[in-house]
Each structure stands twice: as structure tokens, then as C-alpha cells.
């Protein structure tokens, strides 16, 4: 009689559960299978997430149809399980959300279950390097990494930064992001999966490639808010997830920054991270290269049209006549149209391009933009256009009301604003021809004054003090429960009911009813854990409660998302 084993699998669909199947021989974790699924026993792909085991069960178990190749390593499955547990999203939804469907067509070499592991003690380093793109540090580091077998991951906060790093890096590398073609995605996935020596430069999605034995991870601009996923089912933080990935692979991770984030500073103080200071004592030669325009003063003098001051408009007009180029930062895409109208009123010879998300969704659009970038004399966009050598010909940076970032209601707003100001001012140290104009309602704020002096230590001290008083991270853990529905009335009703249920069930927690969004499509509830002891168990208790309550029919038309560290 043939031996029978059970194995747990997930179906890469937006489902909540894993499934158990019967097999007659042992197979590895991460193997692709064909299994009968549903009432009609439709043949469908599945992925093994457990070792084969023997166990008596009281329910009928379907038998696997066929065994295909192994496409995921143990380390990758382990990483996905951590993502699922930490960010409180069911494992099948993690797979369905994160990996491309056409990877099932990749031909994989046999993955050894005993791939050699780096036995050296790995380190999490915070590398303070005040250069705009860290390229000197990267070239020197990677040279020492590429002597033997290597897989290196370089994470960037946005696609334009990835292109800049690829252009400057002295070693052959591959870009990986959502704009890659299907063929490129399959080729890169296959190369990584088959243990080829490779350097990947990518954004958030590159984190989930099937690495078997990473040599080193580099996270550029680790303090950039773009590393936080805020739109998808899984609201993961790329930097924090990369640190866990480095632990799984026992490899070093270097978190590069002009100055460390608040979270990283706290981890340095707690001795979780090691500080590596690579900053150079390059003095900032201001020479009237920074101007701060006070909106209130200009409004009183009637030299402000509600969008731009007369001084900025005159400066832009003058520069265009001299064939000079300008970068304009706006905190919100919605204000870009107003800025364009304000400039265009007296914009003879104006060639303006807005850098927004829809211009960066395909490889052809991105490469065409970069190729033709110097055909324009004004670029308007978000933080991705700043401090990037792809735009070297643009020698003036105009920051429009960066303090409006606070309108998003994020406790990290001060840090985001300071980061933006600091990087823009710091860029002057490396490019003598650049000037910066800051149009603001907060010309005397300590945030701006510290940024102008490039004094990040004073800012961090003040911010940590304030967060400690108000019990914000790192002195607490925040979880946002978000309800999404096109029906405003239903969203509000169910959201209010859920808030009351949470307060009743978890009376030891600080729970805030943020309420309905302006468009009515979203309802937010904030949960704050002040006592961080046994946090894993407390999160699991919340997760079980939310899973149970989601079964109520009133949630049928509502998508419930959980955001850890929003």
C-alpha cells in the first residue's frame, strides 16, 4: 500500500484560507502543483507552503493532480509568511497581491533545499552619507561583493531614482518595477530563481523576487515616505520588510540616508542598528542661493495670486528668457494644474512638463520622458523629481508650501517636511549652480530653520521629545483599520458600528474614530498600543476579532484593510 501524506497549499486567488491535499510522495515547500478546486474540481495552480506530513483527518481530502517544478525557495516562503503575520493579511492574499501571474511559465532549475548560507554575523547598518545619490559608496561596496557568488538588491524610493542609480553604477544591473514588460519580468524572476549572479535595482516590488541567497541589501533614502505602501491590500513598509529579509538570508543590510529616520534613530539608540557615518565636511556656500518667500507678507502686499508669488513668477519668466530650467515641487497632484495656469499667464517660451503617476506607468513612457527631459524648461512634480542627477540641467528648485503635507493628517508630517527641505538645501553643497526658493506660510518654523542650517540632530531631538509626550511611534504601535465602499451612507454606518465594537472588545486600548473621508469612500479607525509588551499576541487577538466580525453580512460590500504603522 502506497504511503499517504498531507500537504498544505495556497491558491493564488484573493482567498482567506489555505487548503490541505493528499499526495503519495514527499515534495518540497514552494513547489507548484495542479490541484482540483471547488465543487467542479477545476484544475488550478497551487503552491505548497508546508512540508509533507502524516496525520489522521476527519474530513475528505482531495488528491493532487500533478507535481510541477519548485518555483519558490524556503526563504521566500518564510518571508511571505512573515509579511502575512506582521501586516495581518491572509497568506493567499499576500501571494495574489505580490507576484506576477505569468511566473508559472518560468522554467526553473532544481532549487536545492540546502543552499549555502552566509554564516557570518549579519549587520543592520544605518549609513549616513550626505551625497545626493550615494553612488560613490555603492560602487565601492559592490566591488567587494562581486568577487564570488552574489545576489545584490538595491531598493530605491521611486522609479526615477532607480534609473539614476543604474546609469551611475559601474556594474551591470537590472531594473525591476511594475513598468517592466512581461518578458523582462519573467527573465529577471528566472535569473534570480536560478541563482545567477545578479544586481537588482528596484522599487517596493523588487523585495519579493525569489532570492535564495542574498549577499547584501541596500535601501537608498531609507527615510523616504514612498517606501510605505498605502494603496494595496498589503500596507507594508519596504525598509522594515527589507530588514526582515536580511535576517532570513543572514546578510548585511545598509540603510542609506542623508540623515536617519526617527524609527532608525530609535533603533540605533536601542542598539538594533549600527551607525556608519560616511558624511563629509563639505560646507554649504549659500551666497544668496536660498530664498524664503513669506506668503503672508506677499498676500498683504498683493503680490500673491493664491498659488505663486509675483517674485517666483518673475524669476521663472526671467530664467526662461535666459534658457535656464526650473524644477517645481508641489505636495499634491491636485494643485499642479493651478501652478501651470499661474505660470502660463506670462509664460512666453514656456515648455512645461508635469511628472505625475500616469507618466511613469510604462517603460516606454518613462524612457521617453528621460530621453526628452531637456526639451522642457519647467518640470512640476512631487519629491521624485528632486535631488536626481537625471535633471542636472535644471538649476533652480522651487518648493511650493511643503507644510501642506500636514493636510494628510499623518503623525510623521513634520519628518516628511523636514526631509524634503533638508535634501533640497543639502543638494546645494554638491552643485554650485543650483538655487532654491521656498514659498511658505511658516518662514520662522523650527523645522525650516533647522533644515536651512542642515541641523538634523536638533530636529530629531525635538521630534522624539514631542512623540514621547503624545505617545506616537516609536513610543507606541499604531494600527489603522480602513473600510472602503462606494456607498457613503453604508460606509459611515458600518464604520461607526465597528468603532463601537472595537471599544467594547478592547477597552484597554486607545481607539480613535477618525470617521468618513471627504469623498465618502473611506472610513478610518486608529488603534494605538501604548504598552508594547507581548505586542505579537495583542495583534493576533485583534486580527482574530476582525476576521470574525468580517463574516457579518453587513461587510459584504465593504473592503476592510489593516494598515500597520500608517
Coordinates of C-alpha atoms in Angstrom, one line a residue, residues 9-20 84 88-96 547-548 550:
X9 CA -1.2 24.7 -0.2
X10 CA -2.4 28.1 -1.1
X11 CA -4.3 29.0 -4.2
X12 CA -3.1 32.3 -5.7
X13 CA -6.6 34.0 -5.6
X14 CA -7.9 36.6 -3.1
X15 CA -9.0 33.9 -0.6
X16 CA -8.7 33.8 3.1
X17 CA -7.7 30.2 3.7
X18 CA -5.1 27.6 2.8
X19 CA -6.1 24.1 1.7
X20 CA -4.9 20.6 2.5
X84 CA 1.3 37.8 6.3
X88 CA -2.2 41.0 9.3
X89 CA -3.2 39.8 5.8
X90 CA -4.1 36.2 4.9
X91 CA -1.3 34.4 3.1
X92 CA -3.2 33.6 -0.1
X93 CA -3.9 37.3 -0.5
X94 CA -0.2 38.1 0.0
X95 CA 0.7 35.8 -2.9
X96 CA -2.2 37.0 -5.1
X547 CA -11.7 38.1 10.9
X548 CA -14.7 37.0 12.9
X550 CA -16.0 40.5 8.8

